[in-house]
Coordinates of C-alpha atoms (C1' of nucleotides) in Angstrom, one line a residue:
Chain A
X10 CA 34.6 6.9 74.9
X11 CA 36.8 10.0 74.2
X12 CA 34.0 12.4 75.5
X13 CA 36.5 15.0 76.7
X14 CA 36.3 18.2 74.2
X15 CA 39.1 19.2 76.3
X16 CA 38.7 23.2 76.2
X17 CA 35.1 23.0 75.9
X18 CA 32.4 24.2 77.9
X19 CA 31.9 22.2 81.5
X20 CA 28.0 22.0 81.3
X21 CA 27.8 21.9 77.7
X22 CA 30.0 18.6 77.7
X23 CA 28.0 17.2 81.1
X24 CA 24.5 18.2 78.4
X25 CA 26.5 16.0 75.7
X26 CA 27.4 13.1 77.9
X27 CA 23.9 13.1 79.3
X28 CA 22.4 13.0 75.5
X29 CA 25.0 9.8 74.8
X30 CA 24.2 8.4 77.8
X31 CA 20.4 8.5 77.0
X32 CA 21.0 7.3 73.2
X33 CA 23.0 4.2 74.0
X34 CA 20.5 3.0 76.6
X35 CA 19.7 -0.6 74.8
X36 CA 16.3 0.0 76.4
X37 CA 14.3 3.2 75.5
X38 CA 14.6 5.6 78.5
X39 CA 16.7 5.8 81.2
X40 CA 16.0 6.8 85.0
X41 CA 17.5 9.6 86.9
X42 CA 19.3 7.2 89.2
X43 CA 20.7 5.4 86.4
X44 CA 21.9 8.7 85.0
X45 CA 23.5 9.6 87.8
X46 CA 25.8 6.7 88.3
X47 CA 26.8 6.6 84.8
X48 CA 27.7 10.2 84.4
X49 CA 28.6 10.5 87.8
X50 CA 27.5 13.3 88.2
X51 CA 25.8 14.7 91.2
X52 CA 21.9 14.0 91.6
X53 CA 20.9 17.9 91.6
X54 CA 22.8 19.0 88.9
X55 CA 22.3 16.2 86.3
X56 CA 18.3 16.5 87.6
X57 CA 18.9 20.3 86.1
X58 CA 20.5 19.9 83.1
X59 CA 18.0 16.9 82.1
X60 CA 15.2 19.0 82.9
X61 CA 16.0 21.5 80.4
X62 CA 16.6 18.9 77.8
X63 CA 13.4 18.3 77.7
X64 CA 12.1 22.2 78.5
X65 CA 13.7 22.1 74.8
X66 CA 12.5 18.7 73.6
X67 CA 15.7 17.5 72.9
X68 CA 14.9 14.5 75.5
X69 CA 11.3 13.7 76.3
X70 CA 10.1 12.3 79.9
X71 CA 7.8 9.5 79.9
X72 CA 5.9 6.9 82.0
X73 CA 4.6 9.7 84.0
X74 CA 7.9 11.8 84.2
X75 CA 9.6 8.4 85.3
X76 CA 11.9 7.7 82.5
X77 CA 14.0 10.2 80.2
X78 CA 14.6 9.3 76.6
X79 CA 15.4 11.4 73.1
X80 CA 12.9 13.9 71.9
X81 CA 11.3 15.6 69.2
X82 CA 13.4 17.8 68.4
X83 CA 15.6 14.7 67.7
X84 CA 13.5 13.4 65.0
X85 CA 13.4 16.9 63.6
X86 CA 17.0 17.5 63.7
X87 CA 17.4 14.2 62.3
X88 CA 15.4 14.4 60.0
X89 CA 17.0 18.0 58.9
X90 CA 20.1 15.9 59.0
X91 CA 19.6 13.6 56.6
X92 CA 18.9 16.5 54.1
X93 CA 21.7 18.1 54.2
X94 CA 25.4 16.9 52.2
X95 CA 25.8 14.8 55.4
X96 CA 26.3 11.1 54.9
X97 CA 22.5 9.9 54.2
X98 CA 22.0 12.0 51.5
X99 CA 25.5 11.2 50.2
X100 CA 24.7 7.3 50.4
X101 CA 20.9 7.8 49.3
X102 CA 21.5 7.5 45.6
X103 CA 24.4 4.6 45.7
X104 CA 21.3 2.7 48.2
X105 CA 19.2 3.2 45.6
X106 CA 21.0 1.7 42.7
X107 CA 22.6 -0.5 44.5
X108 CA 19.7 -1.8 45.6
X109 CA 18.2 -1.5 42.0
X110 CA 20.8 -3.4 40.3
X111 CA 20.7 -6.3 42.9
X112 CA 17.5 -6.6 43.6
X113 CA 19.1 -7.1 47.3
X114 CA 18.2 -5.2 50.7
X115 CA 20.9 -2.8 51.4
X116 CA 21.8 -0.8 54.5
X117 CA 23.7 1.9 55.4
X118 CA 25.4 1.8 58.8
X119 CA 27.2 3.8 61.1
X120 CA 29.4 3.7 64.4
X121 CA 28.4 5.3 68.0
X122 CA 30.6 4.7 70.3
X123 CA 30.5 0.5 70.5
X124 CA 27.3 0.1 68.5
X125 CA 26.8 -0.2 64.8
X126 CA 23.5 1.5 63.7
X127 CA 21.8 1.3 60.6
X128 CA 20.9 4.7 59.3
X129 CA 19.5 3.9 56.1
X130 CA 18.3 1.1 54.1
X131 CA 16.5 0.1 51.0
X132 CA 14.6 -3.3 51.4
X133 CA 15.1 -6.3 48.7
X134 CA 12.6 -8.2 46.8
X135 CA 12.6 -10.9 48.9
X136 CA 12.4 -10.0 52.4
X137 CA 15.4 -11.5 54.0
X138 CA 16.1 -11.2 58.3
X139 CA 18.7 -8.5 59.2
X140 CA 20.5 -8.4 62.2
X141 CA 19.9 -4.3 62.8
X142 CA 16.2 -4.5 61.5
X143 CA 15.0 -1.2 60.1
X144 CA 16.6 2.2 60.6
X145 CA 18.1 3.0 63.8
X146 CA 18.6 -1.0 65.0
X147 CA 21.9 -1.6 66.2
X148 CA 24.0 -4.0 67.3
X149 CA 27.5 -4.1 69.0
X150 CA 30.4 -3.3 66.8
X151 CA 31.7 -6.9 66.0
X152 CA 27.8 -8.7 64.9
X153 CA 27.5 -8.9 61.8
X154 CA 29.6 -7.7 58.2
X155 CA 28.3 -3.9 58.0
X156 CA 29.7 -3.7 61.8
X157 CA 33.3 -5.8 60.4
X158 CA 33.6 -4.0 57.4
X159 CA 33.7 -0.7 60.1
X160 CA 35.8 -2.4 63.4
X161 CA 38.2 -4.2 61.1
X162 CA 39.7 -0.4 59.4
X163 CA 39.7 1.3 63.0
X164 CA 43.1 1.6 65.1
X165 CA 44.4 -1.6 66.6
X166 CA 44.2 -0.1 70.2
X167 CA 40.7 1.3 69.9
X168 CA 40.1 -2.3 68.1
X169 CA 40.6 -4.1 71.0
X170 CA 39.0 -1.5 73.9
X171 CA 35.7 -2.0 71.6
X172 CA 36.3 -6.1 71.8
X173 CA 36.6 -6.1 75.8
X174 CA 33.8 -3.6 75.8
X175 CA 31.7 -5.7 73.6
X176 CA 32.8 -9.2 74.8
X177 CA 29.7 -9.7 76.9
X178 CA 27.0 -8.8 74.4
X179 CA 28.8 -11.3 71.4
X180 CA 27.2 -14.0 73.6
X181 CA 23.7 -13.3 72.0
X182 CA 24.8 -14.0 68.9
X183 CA 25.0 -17.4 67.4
X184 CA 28.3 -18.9 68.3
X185 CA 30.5 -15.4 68.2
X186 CA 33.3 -14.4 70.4
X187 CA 35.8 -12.3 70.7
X188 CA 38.1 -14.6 69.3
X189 CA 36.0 -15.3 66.0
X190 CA 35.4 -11.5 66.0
X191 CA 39.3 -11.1 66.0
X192 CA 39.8 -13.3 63.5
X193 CA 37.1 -11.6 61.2
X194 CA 38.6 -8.5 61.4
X195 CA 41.9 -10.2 59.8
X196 CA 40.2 -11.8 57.2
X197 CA 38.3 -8.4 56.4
X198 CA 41.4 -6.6 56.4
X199 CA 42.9 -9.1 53.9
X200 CA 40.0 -9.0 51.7
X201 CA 39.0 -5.0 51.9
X202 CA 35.4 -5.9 52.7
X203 CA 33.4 -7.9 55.4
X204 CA 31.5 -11.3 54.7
X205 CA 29.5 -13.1 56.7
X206 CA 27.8 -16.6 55.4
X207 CA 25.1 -17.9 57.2
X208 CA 27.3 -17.8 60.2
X209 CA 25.0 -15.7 62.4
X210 CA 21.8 -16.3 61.2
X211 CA 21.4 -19.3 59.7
X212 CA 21.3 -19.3 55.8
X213 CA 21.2 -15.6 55.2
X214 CA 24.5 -14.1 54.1
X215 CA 26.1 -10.6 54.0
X216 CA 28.8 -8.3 52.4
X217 CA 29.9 -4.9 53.4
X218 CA 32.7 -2.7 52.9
X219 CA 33.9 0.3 55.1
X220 CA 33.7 4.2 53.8
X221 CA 35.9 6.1 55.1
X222 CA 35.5 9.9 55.9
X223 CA 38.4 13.1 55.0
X224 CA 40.9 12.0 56.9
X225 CA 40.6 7.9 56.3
X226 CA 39.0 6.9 60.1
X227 CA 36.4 4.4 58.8
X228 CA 32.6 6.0 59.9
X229 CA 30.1 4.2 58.2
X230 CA 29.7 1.0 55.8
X231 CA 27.7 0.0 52.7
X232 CA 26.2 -3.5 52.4
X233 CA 24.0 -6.1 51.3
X234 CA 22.0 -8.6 53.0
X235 CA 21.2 -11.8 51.3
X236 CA 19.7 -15.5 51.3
X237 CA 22.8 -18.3 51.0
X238 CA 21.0 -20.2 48.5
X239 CA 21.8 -17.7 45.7
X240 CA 25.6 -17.7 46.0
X241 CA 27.2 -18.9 43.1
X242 CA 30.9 -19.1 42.5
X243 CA 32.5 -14.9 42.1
X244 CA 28.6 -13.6 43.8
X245 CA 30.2 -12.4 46.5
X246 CA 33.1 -10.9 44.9
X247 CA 30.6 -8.9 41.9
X248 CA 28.1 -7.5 44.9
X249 CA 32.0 -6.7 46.9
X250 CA 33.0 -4.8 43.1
X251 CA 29.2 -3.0 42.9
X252 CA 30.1 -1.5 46.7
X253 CA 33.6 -0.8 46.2
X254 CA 32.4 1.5 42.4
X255 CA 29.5 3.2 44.8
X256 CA 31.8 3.9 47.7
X257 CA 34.7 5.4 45.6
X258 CA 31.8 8.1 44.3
X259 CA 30.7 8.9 47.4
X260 CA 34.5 9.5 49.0
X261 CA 35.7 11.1 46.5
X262 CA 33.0 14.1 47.5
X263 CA 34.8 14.0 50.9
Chain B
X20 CA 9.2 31.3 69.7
X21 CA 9.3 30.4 73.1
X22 CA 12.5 29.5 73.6
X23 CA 12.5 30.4 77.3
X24 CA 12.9 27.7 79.5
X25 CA 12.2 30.5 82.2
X26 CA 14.5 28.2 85.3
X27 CA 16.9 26.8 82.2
X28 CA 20.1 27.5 83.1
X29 CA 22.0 30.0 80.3
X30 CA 24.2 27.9 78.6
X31 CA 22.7 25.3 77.6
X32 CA 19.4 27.6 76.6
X33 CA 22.1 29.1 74.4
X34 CA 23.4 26.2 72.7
X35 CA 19.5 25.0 72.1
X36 CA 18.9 28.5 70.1
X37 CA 22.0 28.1 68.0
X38 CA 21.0 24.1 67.2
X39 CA 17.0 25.7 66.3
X40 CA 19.0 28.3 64.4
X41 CA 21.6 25.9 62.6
X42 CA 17.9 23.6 61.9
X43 CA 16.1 26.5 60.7
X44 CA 18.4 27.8 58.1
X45 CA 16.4 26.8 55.3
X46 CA 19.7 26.5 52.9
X47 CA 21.8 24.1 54.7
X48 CA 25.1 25.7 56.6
X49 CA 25.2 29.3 58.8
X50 CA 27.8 31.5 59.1
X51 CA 29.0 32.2 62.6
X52 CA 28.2 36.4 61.6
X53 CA 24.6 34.9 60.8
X54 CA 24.4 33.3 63.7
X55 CA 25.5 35.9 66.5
X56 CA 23.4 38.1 64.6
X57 CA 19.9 36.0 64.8
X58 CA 20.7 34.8 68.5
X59 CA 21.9 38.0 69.7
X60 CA 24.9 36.7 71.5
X61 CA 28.4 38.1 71.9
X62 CA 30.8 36.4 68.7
X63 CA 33.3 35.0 71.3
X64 CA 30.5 33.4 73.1
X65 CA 28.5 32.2 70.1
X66 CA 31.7 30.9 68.5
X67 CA 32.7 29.1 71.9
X68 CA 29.4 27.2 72.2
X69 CA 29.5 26.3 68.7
X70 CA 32.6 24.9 69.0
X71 CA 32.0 22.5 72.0
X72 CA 29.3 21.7 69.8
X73 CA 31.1 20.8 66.8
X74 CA 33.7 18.9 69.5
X75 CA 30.5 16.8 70.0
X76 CA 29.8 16.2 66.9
X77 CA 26.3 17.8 67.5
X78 CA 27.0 20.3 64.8
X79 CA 29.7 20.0 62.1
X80 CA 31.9 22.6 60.2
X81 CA 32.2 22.9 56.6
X82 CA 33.7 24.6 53.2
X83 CA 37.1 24.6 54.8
X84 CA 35.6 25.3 58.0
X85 CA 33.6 28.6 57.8
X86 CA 29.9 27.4 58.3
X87 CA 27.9 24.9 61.0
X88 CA 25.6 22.5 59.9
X89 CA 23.9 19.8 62.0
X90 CA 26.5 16.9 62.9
X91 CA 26.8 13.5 62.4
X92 CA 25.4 13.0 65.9
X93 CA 21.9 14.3 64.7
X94 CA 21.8 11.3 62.2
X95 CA 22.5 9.1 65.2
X96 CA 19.8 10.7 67.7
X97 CA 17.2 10.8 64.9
X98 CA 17.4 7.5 63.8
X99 CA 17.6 6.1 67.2
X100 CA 14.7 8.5 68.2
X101 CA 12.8 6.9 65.0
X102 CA 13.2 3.3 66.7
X103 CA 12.2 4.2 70.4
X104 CA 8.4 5.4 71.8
X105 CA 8.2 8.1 69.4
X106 CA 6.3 9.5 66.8
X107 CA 7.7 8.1 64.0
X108 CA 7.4 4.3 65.2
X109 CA 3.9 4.9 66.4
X110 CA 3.1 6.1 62.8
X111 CA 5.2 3.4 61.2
X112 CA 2.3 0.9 60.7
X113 CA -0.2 3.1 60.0
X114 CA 2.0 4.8 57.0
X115 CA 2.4 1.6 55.3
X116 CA -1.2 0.3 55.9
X117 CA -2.4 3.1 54.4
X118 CA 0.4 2.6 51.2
X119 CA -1.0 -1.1 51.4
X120 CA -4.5 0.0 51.2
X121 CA -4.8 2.6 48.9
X122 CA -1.6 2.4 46.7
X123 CA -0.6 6.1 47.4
X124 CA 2.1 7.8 48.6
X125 CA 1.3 8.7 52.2
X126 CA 3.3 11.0 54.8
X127 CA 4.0 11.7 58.2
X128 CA 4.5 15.3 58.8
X129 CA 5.1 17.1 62.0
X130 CA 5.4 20.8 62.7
X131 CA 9.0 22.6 63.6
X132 CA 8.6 26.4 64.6
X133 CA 7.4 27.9 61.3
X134 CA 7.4 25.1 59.3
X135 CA 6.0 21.3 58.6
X136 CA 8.6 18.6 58.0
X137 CA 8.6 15.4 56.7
X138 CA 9.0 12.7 59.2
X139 CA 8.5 9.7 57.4
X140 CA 6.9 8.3 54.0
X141 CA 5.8 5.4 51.5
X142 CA 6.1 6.2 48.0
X143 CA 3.0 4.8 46.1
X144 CA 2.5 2.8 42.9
X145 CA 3.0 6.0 40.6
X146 CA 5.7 8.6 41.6
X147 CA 4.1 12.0 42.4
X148 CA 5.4 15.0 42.8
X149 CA 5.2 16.4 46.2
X150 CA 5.9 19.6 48.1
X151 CA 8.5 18.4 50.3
X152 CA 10.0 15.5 48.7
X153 CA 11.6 13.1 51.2
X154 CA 12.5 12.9 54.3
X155 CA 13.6 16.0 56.1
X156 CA 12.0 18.5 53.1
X157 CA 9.9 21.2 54.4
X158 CA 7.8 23.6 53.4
X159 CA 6.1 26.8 55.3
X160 CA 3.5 26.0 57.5
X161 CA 0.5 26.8 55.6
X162 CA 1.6 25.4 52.4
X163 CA -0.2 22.0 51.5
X164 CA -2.7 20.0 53.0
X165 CA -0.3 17.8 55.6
X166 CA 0.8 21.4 56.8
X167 CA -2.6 23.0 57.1
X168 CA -4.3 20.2 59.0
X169 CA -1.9 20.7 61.5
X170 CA -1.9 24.6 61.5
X171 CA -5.9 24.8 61.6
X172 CA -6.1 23.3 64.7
X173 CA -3.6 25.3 66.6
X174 CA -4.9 28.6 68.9
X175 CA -6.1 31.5 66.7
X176 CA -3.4 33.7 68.2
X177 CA -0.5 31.0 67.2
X178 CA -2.1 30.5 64.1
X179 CA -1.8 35.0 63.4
X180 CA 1.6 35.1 64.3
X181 CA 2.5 32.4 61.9
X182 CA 1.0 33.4 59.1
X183 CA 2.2 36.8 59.6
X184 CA 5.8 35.1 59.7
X185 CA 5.5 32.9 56.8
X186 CA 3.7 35.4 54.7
X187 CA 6.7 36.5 52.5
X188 CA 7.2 32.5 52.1
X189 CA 4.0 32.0 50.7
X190 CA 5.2 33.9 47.4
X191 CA 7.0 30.8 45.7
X192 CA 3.5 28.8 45.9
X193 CA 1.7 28.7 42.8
X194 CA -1.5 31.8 44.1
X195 CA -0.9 31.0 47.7
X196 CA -1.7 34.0 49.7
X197 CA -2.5 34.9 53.7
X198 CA -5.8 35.1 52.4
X199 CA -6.3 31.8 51.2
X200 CA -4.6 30.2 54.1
X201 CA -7.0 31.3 56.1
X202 CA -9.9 30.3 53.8
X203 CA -8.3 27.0 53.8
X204 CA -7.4 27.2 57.6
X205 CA -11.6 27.5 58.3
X206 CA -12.8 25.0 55.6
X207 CA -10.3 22.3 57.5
X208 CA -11.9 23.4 60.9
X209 CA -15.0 22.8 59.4
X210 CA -14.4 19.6 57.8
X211 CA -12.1 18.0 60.5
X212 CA -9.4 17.8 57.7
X213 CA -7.7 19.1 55.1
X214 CA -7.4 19.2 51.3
X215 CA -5.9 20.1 48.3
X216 CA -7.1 19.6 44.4
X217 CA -4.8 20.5 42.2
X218 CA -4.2 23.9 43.8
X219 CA -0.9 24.1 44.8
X220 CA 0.5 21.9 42.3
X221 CA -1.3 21.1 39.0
X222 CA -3.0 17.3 38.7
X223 CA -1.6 16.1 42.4
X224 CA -4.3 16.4 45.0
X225 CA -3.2 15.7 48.7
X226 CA -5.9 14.6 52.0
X227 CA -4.2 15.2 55.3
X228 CA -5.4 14.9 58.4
X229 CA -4.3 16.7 62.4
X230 CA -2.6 14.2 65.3
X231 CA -3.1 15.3 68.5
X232 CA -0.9 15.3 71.2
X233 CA -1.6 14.3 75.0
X234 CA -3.2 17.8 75.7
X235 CA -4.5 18.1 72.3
X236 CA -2.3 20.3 70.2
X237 CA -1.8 19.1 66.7
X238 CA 1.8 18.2 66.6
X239 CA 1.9 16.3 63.3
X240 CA 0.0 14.6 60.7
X241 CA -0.7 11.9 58.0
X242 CA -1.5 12.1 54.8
X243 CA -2.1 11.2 50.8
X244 CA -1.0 12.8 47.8
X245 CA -1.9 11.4 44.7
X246 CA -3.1 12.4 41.0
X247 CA -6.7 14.2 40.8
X248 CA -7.3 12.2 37.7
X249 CA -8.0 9.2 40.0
X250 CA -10.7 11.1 42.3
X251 CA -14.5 10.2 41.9
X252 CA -17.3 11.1 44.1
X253 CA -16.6 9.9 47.9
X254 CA -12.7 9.2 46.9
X255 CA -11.7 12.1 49.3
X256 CA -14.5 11.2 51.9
X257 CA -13.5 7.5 51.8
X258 CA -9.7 8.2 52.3
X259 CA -10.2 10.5 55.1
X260 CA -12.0 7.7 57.3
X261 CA -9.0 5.8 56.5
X262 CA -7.0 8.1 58.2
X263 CA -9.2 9.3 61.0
X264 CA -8.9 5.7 61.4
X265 CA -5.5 4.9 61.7
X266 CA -5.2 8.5 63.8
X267 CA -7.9 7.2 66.3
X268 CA -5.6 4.2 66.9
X269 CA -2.5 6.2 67.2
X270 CA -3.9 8.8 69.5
X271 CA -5.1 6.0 71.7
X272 CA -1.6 5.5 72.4
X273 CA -0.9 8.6 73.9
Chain C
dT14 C1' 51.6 40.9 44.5
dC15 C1' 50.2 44.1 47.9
dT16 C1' 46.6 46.2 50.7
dA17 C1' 42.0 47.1 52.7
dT18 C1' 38.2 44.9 54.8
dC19 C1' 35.5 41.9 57.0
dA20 C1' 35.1 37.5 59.4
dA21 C1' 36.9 34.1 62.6
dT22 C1' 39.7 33.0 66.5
dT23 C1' 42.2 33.7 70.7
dC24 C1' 43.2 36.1 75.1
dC25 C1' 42.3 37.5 79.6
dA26 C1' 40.4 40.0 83.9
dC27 C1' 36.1 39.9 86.0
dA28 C1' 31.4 38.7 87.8
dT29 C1' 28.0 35.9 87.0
dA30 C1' 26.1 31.6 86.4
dG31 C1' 26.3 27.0 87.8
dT32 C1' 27.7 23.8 91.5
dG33 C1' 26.9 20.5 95.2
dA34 C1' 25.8 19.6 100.0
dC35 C1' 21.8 19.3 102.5
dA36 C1' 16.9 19.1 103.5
dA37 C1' 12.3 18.2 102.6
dA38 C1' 8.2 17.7 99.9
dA39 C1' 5.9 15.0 96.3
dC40 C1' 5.3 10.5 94.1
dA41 C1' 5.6 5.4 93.4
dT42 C1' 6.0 0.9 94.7
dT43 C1' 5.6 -2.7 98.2
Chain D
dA19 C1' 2.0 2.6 106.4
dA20 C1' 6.9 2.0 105.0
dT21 C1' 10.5 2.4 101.6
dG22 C1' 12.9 4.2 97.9
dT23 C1' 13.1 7.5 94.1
dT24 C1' 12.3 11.8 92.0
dT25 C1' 11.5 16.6 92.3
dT26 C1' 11.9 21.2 94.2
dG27 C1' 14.4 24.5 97.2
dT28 C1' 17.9 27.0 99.7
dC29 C1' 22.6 28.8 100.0
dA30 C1' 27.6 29.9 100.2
dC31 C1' 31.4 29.3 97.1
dT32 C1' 34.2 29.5 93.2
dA33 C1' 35.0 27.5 89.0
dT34 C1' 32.9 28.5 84.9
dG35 C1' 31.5 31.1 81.4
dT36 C1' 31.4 36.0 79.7
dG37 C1' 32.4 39.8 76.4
dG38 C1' 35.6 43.6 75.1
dA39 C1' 39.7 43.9 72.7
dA40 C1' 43.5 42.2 70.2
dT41 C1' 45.2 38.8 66.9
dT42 C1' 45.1 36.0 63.1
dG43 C1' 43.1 34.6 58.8
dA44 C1' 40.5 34.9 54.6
dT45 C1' 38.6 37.5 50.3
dA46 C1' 38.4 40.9 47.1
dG47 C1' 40.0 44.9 44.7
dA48 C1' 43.7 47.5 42.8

DNA sequence: TCTATCAATTCCACATAGTGACAAAACATT
DNA sequence: AATGTTTTGTCACTATGTGGAATTGATAGA
């Protein structure tokens, strides 16, 4: 999980790990006692730390103080965020005609840790099921192409930590493993971009292809999300071309 | 600004002011000299805890490294914030019932310090222009009706001491004064809501209404913008019950 | 190209701020 | 009433974070 700044600040890197911690629970909101086995760190002090998150809204209690999860302030920041020349507003426009030129739902993702997360999307005439749902779904890194198109452009050693991490959460999806996840990740290497056909929910298809950020670590992907039945021979390979024009644009402002 | 956590421990109260600070900066990016001058801290310290920061990814460096911005992380938190208990997925429905209803572009703004920020929106039938623009805009609290509605119903002291802060701001408003605030501040008392007629910007009209939280401080609100060609008699009064409705149902929640 | 200036970064000795063990009160759940 | 969990406190210790000063790096002007 690399959470080691190394020279950083102890309790500023314990605040960090706490804020991870609390984002990754599948579940909104985690318990003290949960918090405190995963971080391992000692009841009093992670009780402390927590408890000025939320004195500054960064993590809110709830259930009657019971259960900690993000804040307000996280929505604002967020918010703020996607303002600024970070990737949303880099993507918004290539969304946006993407999704204009297709007619297709499109989604912006992006990698924490073992998840893939939609940050953005623009939804298609014809509403179609996606595996993420609307922004901030996720699903493990490995589900689905706009998670591929990511996993299959990472380093082969952090490749396969994320496959034994993930292993027990592929079994929720229709007939993946790690195995068919491995041999995905060839395939999209092969190809440059991700497709998925029906294969994990039943006749809807995908496409998705990596972007990469300054210095070439895949961080986010750009994809569409589409019904079988219109695939005609070269589709795929026109929506992989539309992608691949949109995603030079926005890494060449890297 | 309350920023005391009174029992908070330093550190991390530290890092919180330099994230509000980093927020704040209405032109995206600070410079480290910007920001040990606003927080007050020592350079070495400031620069330390914005480096553990940036190490988390919490805030990220820019221009060949010589200003902070908020980091890819804050994507992350927001949109996984959006998805959980919060705000935004309480108001989700009720932002696109209201789209569905009436056609207009409606909004979901919640206050930050000074300001009101966009949380969340449906663009209507007919593009309009509005104040903040998407997602993450902002404007100074007092400007517009989705900013009002919230600030009438704050205390009369809080209310002073924000208007006296955003008074300079209220110069690049087409006539808006501290004056007229406050006449606008009393007729939204008064009426329970708040609105604009062409006022701030020629031919758009906006209808916004307070949300309460649990102890009844307005922490956000919905709202309308749309053309004031369309408005005939009881237009205003009818879309205002529309959202007090939708509000009731969302302050039930709490 | 060289120099002056201001900003960003690194260093380091010191004291404070945060730690964790323990205990006990306040809540919840059964 | 009994159990388990969360919250609040206290306290001695020292690792952690602090800030002054020095170093390095950028920018602009000559």
């Amino acid at each position: 999980m690399a959470t080691s700044t190394a020279g950083g600040s102890q309790l500023l890197d314990r605040a960090a790990l706490l804020l991870d911690l609390i984002a990754d629970g599948n579940s909104e909101g985690a318990t003290l006692k949960e918090l405190v086995e995963r971080s391992g760190l000692n009841t009093a002090t992670c009780h402390r730390i927590l408890n000025t998150l939320v004195g500054h809204r960064l993590l809110a209690r709830d259930d009657k103080r019971r259960r900690y999860r993000l804040g307000a302030k996280m929505f604002i920041y967020g918010a703020r965020a996607a303002r600024g020349p970070g990737l949303i507003s880099r993507c918004e426009m290539s969304l946006s005609r993407l999704r204009k030129k297709t007619g297709e739902t499109t989604h912006l993702m992006a990698r924490h840790n073992h998840d893939s997360l939609c940050l953005d999307r623009r939804d298609g005439e014809c509403v179609v099921q996606t595996l993420t749902g609307s922004i901030g779904g996720s699903v493990p890194l490995g589900a689905g192409p706009g998670s591929i198109a990511m996993l299959a452009f990472l380093e082969r050693e952090e490749q396969e930590f994320i496959l034994r991490a993930n292993e027990a959460r592929f079994a929720s999806f229709r007939d993946l493993t790690t195995d068919k996840v491995s041999r995905l990740i060839e395939e999209t290497r092969g190809r440059g971009y991700a497709v998925d056909i029906g294969e994990l929910i039943p006749g809807i298809a995908g496409v998705a292809m990596p972007i990469h950020d300054e210095v070439g670590v895949p961080v986010a992907s750009l994809g569409f999300t589409f019904l079988c039945a219109k695939i005609v021979p070269d589709f795929v390979d026109n929506y992989a071309a539309l992608l691949r024009a949109e995603i030079d644009l926005i890494e060449s402002r890297n």
